[in-house]
mmCIF file of C-alpha atoms and ligand atoms in Angstrom:
data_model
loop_
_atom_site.group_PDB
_atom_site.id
_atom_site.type_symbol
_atom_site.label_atom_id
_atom_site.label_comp_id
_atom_site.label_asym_id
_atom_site.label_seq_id
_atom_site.Cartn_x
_atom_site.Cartn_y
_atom_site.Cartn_z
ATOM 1 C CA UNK I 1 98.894 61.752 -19.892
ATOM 2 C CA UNK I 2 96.827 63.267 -23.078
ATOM 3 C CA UNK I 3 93.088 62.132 -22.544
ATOM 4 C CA UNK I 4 92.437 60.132 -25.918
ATOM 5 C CA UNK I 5 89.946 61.200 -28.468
ATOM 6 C CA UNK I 6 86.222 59.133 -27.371
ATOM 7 C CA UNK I 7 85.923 58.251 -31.127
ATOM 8 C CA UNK I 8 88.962 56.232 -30.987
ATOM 9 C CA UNK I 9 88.331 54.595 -27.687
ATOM 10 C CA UNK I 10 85.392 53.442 -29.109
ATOM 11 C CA UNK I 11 86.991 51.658 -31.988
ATOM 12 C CA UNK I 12 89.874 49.791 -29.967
ATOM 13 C CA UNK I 13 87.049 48.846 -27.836
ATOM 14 C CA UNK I 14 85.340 47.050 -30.920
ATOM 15 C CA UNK I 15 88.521 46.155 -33.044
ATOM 16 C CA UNK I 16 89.439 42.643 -32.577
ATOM 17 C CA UNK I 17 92.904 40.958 -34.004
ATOM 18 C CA UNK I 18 92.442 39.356 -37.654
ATOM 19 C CA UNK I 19 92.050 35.811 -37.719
ATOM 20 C CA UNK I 20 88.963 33.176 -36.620
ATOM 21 C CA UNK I 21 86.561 35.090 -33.626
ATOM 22 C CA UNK I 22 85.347 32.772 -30.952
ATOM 23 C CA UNK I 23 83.551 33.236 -27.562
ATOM 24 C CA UNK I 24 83.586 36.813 -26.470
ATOM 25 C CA UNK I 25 85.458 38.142 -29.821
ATOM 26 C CA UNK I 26 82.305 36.243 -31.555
ATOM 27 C CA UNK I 27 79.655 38.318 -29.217
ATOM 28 C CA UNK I 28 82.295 41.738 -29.969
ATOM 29 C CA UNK I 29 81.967 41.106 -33.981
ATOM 30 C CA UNK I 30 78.016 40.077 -33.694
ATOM 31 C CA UNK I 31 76.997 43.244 -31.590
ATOM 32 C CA UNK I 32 79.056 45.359 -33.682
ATOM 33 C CA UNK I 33 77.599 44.066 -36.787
ATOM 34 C CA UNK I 34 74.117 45.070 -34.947
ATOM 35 C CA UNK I 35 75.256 48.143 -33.780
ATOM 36 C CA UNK I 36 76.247 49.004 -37.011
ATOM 37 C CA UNK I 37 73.094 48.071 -38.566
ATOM 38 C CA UNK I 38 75.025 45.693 -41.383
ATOM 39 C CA UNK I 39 74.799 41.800 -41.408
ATOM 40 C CA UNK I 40 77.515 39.239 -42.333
ATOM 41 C CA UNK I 41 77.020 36.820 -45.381
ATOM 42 C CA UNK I 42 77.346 32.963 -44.244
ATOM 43 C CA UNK I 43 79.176 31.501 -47.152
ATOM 44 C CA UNK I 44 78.727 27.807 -47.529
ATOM 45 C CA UNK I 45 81.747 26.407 -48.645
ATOM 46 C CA UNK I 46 82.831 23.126 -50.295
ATOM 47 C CA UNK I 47 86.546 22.610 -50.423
ATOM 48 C CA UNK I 48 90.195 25.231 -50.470
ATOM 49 C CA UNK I 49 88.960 27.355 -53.743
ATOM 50 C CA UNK I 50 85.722 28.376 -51.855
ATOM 51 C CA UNK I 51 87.196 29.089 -48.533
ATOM 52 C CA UNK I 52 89.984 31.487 -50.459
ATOM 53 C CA UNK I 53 87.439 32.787 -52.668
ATOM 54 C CA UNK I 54 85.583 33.876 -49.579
ATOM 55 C CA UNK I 55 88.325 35.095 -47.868
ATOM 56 C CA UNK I 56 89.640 37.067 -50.810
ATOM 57 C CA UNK I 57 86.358 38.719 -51.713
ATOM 58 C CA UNK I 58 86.363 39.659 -47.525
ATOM 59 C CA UNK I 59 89.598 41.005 -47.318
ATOM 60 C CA UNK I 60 88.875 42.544 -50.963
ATOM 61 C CA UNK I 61 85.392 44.674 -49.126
ATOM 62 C CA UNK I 62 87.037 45.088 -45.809
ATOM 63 C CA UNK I 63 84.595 42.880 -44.503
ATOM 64 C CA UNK I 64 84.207 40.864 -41.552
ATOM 65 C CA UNK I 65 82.713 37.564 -42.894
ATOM 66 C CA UNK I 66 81.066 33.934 -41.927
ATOM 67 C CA UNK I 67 82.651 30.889 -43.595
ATOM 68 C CA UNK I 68 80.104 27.839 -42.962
ATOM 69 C CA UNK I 69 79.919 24.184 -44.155
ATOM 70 C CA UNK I 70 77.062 21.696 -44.064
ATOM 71 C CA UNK I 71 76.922 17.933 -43.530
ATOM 72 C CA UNK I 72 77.817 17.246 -46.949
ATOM 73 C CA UNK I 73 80.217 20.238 -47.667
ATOM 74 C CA UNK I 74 82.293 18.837 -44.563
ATOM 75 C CA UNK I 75 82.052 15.709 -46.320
ATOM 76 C CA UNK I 76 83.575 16.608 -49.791
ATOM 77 C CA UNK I 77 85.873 18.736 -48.008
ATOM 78 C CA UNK I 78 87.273 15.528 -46.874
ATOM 79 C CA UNK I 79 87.177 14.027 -50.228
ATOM 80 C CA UNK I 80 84.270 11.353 -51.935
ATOM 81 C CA UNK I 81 86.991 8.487 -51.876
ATOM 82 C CA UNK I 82 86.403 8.092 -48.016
ATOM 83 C CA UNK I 83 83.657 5.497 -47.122
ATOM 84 C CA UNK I 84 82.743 6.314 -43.927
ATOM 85 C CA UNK I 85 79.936 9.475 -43.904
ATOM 86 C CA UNK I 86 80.118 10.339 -40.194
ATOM 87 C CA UNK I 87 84.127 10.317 -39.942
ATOM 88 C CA UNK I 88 84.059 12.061 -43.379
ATOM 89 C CA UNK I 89 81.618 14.696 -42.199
ATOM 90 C CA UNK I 90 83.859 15.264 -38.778
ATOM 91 C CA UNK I 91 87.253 15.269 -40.271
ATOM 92 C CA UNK I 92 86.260 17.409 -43.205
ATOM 93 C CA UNK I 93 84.456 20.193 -41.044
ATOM 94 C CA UNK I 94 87.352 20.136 -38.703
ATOM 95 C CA UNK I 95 89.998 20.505 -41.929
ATOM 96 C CA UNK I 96 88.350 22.795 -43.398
ATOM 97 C CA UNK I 97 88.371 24.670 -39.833
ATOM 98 C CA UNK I 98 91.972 24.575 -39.403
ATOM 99 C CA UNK I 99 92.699 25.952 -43.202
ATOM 100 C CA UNK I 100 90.594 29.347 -42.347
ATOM 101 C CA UNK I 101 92.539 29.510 -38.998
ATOM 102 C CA UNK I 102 95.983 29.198 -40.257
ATOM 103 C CA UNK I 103 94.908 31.729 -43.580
ATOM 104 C CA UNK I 104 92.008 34.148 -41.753
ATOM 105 C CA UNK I 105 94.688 36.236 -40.015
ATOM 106 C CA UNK I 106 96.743 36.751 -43.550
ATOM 107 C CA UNK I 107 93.985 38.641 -45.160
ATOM 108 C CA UNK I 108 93.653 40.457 -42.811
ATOM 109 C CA UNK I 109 89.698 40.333 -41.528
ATOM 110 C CA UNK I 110 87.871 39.138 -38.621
ATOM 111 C CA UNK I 111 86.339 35.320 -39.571
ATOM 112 C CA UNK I 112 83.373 33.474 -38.353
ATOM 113 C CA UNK I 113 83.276 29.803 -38.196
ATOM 114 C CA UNK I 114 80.153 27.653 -38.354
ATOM 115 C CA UNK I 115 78.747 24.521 -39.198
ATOM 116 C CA UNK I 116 75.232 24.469 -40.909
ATOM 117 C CA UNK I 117 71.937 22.753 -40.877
ATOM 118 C CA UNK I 118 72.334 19.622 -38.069
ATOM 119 C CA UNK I 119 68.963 17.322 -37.448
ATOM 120 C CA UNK I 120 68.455 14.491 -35.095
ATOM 121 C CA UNK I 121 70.169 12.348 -37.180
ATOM 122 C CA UNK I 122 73.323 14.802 -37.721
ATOM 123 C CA UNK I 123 73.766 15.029 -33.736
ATOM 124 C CA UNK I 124 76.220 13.020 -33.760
ATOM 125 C CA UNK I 125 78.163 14.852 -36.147
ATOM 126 C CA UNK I 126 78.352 18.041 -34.109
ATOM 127 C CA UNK I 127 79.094 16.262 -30.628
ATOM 128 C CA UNK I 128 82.150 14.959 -33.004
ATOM 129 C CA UNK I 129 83.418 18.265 -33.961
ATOM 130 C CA UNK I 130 82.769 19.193 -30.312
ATOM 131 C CA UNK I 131 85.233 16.780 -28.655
ATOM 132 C CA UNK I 132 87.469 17.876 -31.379
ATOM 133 C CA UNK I 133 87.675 21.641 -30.304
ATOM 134 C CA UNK I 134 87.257 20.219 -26.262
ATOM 135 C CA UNK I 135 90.746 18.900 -27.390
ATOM 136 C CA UNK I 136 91.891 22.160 -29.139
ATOM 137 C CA UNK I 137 90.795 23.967 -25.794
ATOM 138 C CA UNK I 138 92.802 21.855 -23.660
ATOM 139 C CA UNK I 139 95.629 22.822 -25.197
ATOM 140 C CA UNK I 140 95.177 25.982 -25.148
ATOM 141 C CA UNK I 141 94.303 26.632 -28.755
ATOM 142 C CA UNK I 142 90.819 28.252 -29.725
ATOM 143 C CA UNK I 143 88.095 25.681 -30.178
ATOM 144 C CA UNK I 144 88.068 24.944 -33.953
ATOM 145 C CA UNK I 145 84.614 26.573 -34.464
ATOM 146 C CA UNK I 146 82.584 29.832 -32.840
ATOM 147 C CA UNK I 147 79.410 28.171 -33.454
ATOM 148 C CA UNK I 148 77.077 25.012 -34.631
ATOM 149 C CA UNK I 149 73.819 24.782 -35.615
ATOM 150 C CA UNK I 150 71.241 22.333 -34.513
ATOM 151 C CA UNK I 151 68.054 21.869 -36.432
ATOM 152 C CA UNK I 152 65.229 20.764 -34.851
ATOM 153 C CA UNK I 153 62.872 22.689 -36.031
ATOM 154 C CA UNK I 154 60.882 19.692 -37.704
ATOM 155 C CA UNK I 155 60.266 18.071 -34.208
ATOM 156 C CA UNK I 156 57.945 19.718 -31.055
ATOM 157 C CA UNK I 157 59.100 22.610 -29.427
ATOM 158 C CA UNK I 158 59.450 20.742 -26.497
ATOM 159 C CA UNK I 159 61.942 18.269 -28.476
ATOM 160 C CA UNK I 160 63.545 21.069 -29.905
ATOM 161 C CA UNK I 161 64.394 23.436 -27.122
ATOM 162 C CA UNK I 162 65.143 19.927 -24.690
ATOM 163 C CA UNK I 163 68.074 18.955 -26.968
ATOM 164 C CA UNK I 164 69.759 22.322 -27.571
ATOM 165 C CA UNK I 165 69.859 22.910 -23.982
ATOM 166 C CA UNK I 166 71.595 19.059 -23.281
ATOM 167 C CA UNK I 167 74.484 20.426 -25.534
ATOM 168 C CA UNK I 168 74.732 24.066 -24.756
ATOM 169 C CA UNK I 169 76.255 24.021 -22.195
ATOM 170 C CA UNK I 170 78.792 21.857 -23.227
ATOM 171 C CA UNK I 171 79.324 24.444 -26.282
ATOM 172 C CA UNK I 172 79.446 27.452 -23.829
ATOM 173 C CA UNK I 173 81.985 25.925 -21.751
ATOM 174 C CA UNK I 174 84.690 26.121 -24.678
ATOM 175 C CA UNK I 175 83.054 29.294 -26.013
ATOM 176 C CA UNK I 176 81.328 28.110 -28.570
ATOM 177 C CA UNK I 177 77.993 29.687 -29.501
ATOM 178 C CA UNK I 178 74.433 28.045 -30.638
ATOM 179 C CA UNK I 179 72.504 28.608 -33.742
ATOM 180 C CA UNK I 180 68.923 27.057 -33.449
ATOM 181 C CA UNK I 181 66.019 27.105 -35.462
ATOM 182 C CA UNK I 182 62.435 27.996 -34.904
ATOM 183 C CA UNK I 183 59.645 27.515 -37.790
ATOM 184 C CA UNK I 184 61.532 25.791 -40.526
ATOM 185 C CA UNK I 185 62.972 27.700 -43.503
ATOM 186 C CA UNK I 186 61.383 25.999 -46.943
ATOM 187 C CA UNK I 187 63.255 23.777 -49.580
ATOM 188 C CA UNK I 188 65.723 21.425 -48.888
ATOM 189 C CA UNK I 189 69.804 21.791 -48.211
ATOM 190 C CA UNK I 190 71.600 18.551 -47.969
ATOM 191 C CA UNK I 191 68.522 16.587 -47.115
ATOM 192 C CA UNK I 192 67.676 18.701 -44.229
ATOM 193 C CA UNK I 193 64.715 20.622 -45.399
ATOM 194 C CA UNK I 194 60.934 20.903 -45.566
ATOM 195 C CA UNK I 195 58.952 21.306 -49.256
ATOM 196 C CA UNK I 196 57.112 24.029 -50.031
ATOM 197 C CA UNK I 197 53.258 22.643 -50.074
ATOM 198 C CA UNK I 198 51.922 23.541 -46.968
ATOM 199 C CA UNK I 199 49.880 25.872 -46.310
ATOM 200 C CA UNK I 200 52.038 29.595 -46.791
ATOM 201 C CA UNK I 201 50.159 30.975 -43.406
ATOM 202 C CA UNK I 202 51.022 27.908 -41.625
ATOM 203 C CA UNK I 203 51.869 28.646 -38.258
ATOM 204 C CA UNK I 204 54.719 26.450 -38.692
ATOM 205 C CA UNK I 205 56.462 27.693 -41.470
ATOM 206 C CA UNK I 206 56.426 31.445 -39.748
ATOM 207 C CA UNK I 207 58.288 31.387 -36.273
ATOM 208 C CA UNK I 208 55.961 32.685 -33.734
ATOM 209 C CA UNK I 209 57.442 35.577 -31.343
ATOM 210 C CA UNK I 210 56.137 33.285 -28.133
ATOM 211 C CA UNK I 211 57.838 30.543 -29.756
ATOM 212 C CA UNK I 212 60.812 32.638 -29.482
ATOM 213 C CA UNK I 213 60.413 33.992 -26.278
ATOM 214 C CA UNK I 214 60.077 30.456 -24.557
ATOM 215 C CA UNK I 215 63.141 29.341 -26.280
ATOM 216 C CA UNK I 216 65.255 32.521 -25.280
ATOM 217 C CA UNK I 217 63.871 32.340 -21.736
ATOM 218 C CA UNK I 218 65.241 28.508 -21.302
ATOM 219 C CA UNK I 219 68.290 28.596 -23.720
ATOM 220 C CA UNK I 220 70.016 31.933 -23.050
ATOM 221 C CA UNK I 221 70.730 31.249 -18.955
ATOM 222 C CA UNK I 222 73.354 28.276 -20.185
ATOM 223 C CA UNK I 223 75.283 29.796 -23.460
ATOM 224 C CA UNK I 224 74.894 32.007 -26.198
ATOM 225 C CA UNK I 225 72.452 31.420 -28.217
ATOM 226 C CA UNK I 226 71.262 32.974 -31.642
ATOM 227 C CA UNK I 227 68.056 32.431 -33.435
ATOM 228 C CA UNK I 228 67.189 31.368 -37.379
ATOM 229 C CA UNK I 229 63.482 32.846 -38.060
ATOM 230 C CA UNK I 230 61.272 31.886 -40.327
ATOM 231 C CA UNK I 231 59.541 34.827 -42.573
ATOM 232 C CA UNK I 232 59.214 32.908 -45.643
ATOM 233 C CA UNK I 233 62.207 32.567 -47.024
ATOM 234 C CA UNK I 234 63.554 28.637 -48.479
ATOM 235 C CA UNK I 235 66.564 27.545 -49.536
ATOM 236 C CA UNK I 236 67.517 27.795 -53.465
ATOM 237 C CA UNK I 237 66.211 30.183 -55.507
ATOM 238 C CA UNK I 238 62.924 29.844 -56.663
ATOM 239 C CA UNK I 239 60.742 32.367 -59.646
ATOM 240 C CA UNK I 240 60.192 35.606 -57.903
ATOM 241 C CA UNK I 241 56.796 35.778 -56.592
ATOM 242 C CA UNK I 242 56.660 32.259 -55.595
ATOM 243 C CA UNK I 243 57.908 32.976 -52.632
ATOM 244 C CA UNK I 244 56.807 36.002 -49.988
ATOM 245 C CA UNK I 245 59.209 37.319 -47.097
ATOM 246 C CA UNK I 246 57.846 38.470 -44.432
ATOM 247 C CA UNK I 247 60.636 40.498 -42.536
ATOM 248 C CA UNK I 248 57.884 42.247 -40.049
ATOM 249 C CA UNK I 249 57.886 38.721 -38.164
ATOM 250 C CA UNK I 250 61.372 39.229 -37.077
ATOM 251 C CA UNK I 251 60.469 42.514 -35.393
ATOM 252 C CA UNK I 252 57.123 40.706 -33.724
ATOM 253 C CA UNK I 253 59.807 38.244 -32.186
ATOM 254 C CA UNK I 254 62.250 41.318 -31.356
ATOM 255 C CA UNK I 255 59.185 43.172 -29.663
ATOM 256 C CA UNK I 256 57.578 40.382 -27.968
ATOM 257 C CA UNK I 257 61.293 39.579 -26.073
ATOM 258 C CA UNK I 258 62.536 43.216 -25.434
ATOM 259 C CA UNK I 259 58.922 43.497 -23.914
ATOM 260 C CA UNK I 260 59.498 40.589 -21.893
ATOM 261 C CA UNK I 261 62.931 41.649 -20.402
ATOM 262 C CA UNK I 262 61.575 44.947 -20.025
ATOM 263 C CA UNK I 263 64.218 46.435 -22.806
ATOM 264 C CA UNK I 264 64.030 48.670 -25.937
ATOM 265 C CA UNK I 265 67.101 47.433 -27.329
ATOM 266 C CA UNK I 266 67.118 44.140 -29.753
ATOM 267 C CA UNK I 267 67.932 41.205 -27.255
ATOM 268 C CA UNK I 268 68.033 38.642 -30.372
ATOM 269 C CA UNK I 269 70.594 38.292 -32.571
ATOM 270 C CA UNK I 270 68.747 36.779 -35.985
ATOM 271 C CA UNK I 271 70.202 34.273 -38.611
ATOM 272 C CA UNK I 272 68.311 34.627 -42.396
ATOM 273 C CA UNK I 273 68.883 31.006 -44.273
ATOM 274 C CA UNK I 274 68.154 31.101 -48.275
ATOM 275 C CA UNK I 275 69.322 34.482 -48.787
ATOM 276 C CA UNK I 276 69.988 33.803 -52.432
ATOM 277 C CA UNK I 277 67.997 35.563 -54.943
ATOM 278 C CA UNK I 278 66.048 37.697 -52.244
ATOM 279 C CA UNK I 279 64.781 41.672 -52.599
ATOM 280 C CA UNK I 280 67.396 44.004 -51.715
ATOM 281 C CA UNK I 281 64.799 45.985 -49.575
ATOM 282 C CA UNK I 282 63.419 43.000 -47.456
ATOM 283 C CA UNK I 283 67.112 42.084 -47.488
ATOM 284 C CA UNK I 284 67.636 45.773 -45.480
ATOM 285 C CA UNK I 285 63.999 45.453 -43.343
ATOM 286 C CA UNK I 286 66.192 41.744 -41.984
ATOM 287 C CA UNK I 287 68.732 43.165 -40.808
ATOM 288 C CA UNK I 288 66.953 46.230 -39.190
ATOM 289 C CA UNK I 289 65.090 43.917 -37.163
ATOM 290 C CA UNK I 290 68.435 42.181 -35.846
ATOM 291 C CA UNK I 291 69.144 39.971 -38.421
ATOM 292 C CA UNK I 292 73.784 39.529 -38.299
ATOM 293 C CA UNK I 293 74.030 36.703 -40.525
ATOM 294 C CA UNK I 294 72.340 35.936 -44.054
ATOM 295 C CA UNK I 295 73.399 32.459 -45.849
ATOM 296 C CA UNK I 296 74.155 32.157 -49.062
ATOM 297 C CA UNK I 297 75.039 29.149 -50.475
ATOM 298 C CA UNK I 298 73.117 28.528 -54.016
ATOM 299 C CA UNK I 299 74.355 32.013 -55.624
ATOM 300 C CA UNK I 300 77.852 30.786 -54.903
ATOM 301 C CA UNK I 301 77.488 27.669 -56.108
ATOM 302 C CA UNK I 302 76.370 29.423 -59.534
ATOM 303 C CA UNK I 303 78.894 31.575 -59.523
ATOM 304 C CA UNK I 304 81.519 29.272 -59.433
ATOM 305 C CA UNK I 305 79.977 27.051 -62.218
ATOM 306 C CA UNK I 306 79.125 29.988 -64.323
ATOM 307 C CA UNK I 307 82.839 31.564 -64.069
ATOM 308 C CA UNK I 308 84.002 27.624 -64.954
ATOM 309 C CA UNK I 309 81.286 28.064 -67.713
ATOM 310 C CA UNK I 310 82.567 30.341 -69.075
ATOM 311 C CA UNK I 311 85.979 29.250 -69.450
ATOM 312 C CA UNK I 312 84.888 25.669 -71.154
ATOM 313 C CA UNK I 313 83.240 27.611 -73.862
ATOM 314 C CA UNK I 314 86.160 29.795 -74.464
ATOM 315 C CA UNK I 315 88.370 27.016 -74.946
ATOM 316 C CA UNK I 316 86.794 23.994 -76.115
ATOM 317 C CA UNK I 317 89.048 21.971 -76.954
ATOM 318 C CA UNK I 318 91.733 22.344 -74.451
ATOM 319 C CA UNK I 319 89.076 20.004 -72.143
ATOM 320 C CA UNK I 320 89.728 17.359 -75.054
ATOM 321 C CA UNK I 321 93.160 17.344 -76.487
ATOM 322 C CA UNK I 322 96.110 18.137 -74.901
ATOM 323 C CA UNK I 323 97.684 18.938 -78.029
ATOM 324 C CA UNK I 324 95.342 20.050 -80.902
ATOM 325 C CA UNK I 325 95.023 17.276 -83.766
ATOM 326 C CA UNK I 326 95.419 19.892 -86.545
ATOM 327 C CA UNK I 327 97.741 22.630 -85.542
ATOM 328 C CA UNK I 328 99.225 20.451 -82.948
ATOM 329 C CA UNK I 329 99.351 23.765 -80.631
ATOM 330 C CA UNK I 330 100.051 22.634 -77.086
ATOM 331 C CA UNK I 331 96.806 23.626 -74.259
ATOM 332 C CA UNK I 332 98.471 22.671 -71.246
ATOM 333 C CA UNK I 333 98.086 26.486 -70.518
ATOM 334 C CA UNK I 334 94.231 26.358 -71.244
ATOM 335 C CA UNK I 335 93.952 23.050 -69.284
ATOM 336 C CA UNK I 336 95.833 23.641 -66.196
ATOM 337 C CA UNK I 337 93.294 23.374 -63.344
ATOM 338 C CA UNK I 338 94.633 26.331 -61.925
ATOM 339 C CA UNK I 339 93.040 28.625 -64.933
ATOM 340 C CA UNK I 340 90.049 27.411 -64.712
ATOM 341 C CA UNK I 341 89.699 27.066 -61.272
ATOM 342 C CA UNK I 342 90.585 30.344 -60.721
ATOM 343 C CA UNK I 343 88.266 31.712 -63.157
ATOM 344 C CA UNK I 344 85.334 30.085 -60.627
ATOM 345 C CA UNK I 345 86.850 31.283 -57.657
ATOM 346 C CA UNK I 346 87.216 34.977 -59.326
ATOM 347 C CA UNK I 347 83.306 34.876 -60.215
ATOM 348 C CA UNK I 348 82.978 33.811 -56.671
ATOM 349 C CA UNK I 349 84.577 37.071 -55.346
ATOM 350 C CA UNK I 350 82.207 39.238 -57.638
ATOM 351 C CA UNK I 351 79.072 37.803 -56.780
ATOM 352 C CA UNK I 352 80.296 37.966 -53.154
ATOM 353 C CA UNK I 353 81.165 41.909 -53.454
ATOM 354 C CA UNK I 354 77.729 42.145 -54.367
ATOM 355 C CA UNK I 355 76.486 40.812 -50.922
ATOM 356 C CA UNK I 356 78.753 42.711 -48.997
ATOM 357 C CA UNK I 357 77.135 45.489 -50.547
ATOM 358 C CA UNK I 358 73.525 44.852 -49.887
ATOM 359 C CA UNK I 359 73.967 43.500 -46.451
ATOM 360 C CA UNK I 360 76.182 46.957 -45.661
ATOM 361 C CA UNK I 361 79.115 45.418 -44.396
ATOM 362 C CA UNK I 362 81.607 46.895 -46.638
ATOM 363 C CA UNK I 363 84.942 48.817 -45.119
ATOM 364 C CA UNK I 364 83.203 47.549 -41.747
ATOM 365 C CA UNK I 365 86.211 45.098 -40.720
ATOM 366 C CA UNK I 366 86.398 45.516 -37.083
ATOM 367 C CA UNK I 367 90.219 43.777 -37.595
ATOM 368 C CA UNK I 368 92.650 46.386 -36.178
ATOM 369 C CA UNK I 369 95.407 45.898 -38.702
HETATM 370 ZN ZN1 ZN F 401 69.623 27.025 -44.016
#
């Protein structure tokens, strides 16, 4: 038998089959990404012409990518019209879940799938979705998510660590992996979020590398866990200058562990929230230091309404008369939703290329297709 060439064992050992990645497929992508020395971007997504978009602009790069919802994306994913918030916020997460898993594997990339920013009072929401993919499971499907996050970073340490390891392990058991927070990450998303007056050397607002280690040492025994840091960055994009990043704390944290295990490698596996609008070189420093995943969320949410923009002010009056009073020329072409919502969803995939770009993920795809 021919003794294959080591470059190409090396990349079936790190290609994974297109579609949704959870449990050890989700560790494969992550350490490749780290490997690699590229990060994912976390798209936050509201409804079908975000998730394509997202998918499209992935398959587009030949990137691997991170499609994400929060609290109230799951909710209008579900639709406005339904009156109860926690079954909205459970049923829309878990549709929008099963439209990337029966598309992912048709573009042809490797997808992550996550659910955003969860506080005390959002709990409930995730331990919904979880006995949703505990079902999933037990059929022998994948669960319908490779990982939640739980946001406690606005309560003690002690409070914060205590309820992350009640559900972990519960997560772990259907491979599911953990995203927590430690030192909270300014502005608000979704009514989860902190404001931006205290003090910018508060010890709170920068997560502190003994912080970390305490968490890692009692979380990463019962599941697989990954970290969102605090170096200054918020949510939304604020006037440059307003705001400092700070990427050197993410390589006190990475220091501080490794020392503590006794490794040189990077044991944690960072998540940067309100990546929109940031410096492409503190952008790079992140992901040096072990960030995998950036959000972005408000960027996309421009880009979609500046595409859509666009459009309105092309064609004015095909948003008010179907048929034009004076020339009575027909706009049902101009009006269609499908123009203009395409239009959005196109301006979507550009602004998207461009974070593929700075996050070096491009032609990355670890999908063996
Ligand atoms: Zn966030």
């Amino acid at each position: 038998m021919p003794v294959p060439d080591p470059s190409s064992v090396r990349k079936a050992a790190h290609s994974l089959p297109p579609g949704v990645v959870t449990g050890r497929d989700y560790i494969t992508l992550l350490e490749a990404c780290k490997a690699g020395g590229y990060a994912l971007p976390a798209v936050n997504v509201i409804g079908t012409n975000t998730v394509n978009a997202v998918l499209e602009a992935a398959a587009k790069n030949k990137s691997d990518v991170i499609i994400q919802c929060s609290n109230g994306g799951a909710r209008f994913f579900a639709g406005e019209g339904l009156a109860d918030a926690h079954e909205a916020r459970v049923l829309g997460a878990a549709s929008m879940a099963r439209h990337v898993h029966t598309l992912a594997k048709a573009y042809g990339v490797c997808v992550i799938l996550h659910t955003d920013h969860a506080d005390r009072k959002l709990i409930p929401w995730v331990e919904g979705l979880l006995e949703l993919s505990e079902a999933e499971v037990a059929s022998g499907r994948p669960p319908l998510f490779s990982s939640h996050m739980i946001d406690l970073s606005a309560e003690s340490l002690d409070d914060n660590i205590a309820e992350c390891a009640r559900l972990l392990p519960r997560m772990a058991k259907i491979g599911i992996s953990l995203e927590i927070e430690l030192g909270v990450t300014g502005g608000e998303e979704d009514g989860v979020g902190h404001d931006l007056d205290d003090n910018a050397d508060n010890a709170h607002l920068y997560t502190q590398p003994e912080d970390v280690l305490r968490a890692w040492n009692e979380l990463s025994p019962l599941g697989h866990v990954t970290i969102a840091a605090s170096f200054g960055n918020v949510h939304g994009v604020y006037k440059p200058g307003n705001v400092q990043l700070r990427p050197e704390i993410l390589l006190h944290s990475q220091e501080h562990v490794a020392k503590a295990l006794g490794s040189d490698a990077k044991p944690l596996s960072l998540v940067f929230h309100g990546g929109s609008g940031s410096e492409k070189e503190k952008i790079q420093a992140a992901v040096d230091y072990g960030v995998f995943k950036m959000n972005i969320d408000t960027d996309v949410q421009f880009a979609f309404a500046h595409g859509v923009g666009g459009y309105v002010e092309e064609h004015p009056k095909a948003f008010r008369y179907q048929i034009d009073p004076e020339t009575e020329a027909p706009y049902k072409k101009f009006y269609d939703p499908r123009k203009w919502l395409r239009v959005g969803e196109k301006s979507v995939v550009e602004r998207l290329e461009e974070a593929f770009v700075d996050l070096g993920c491009a032609g990355k795809s670890i999908a063996s297709v």
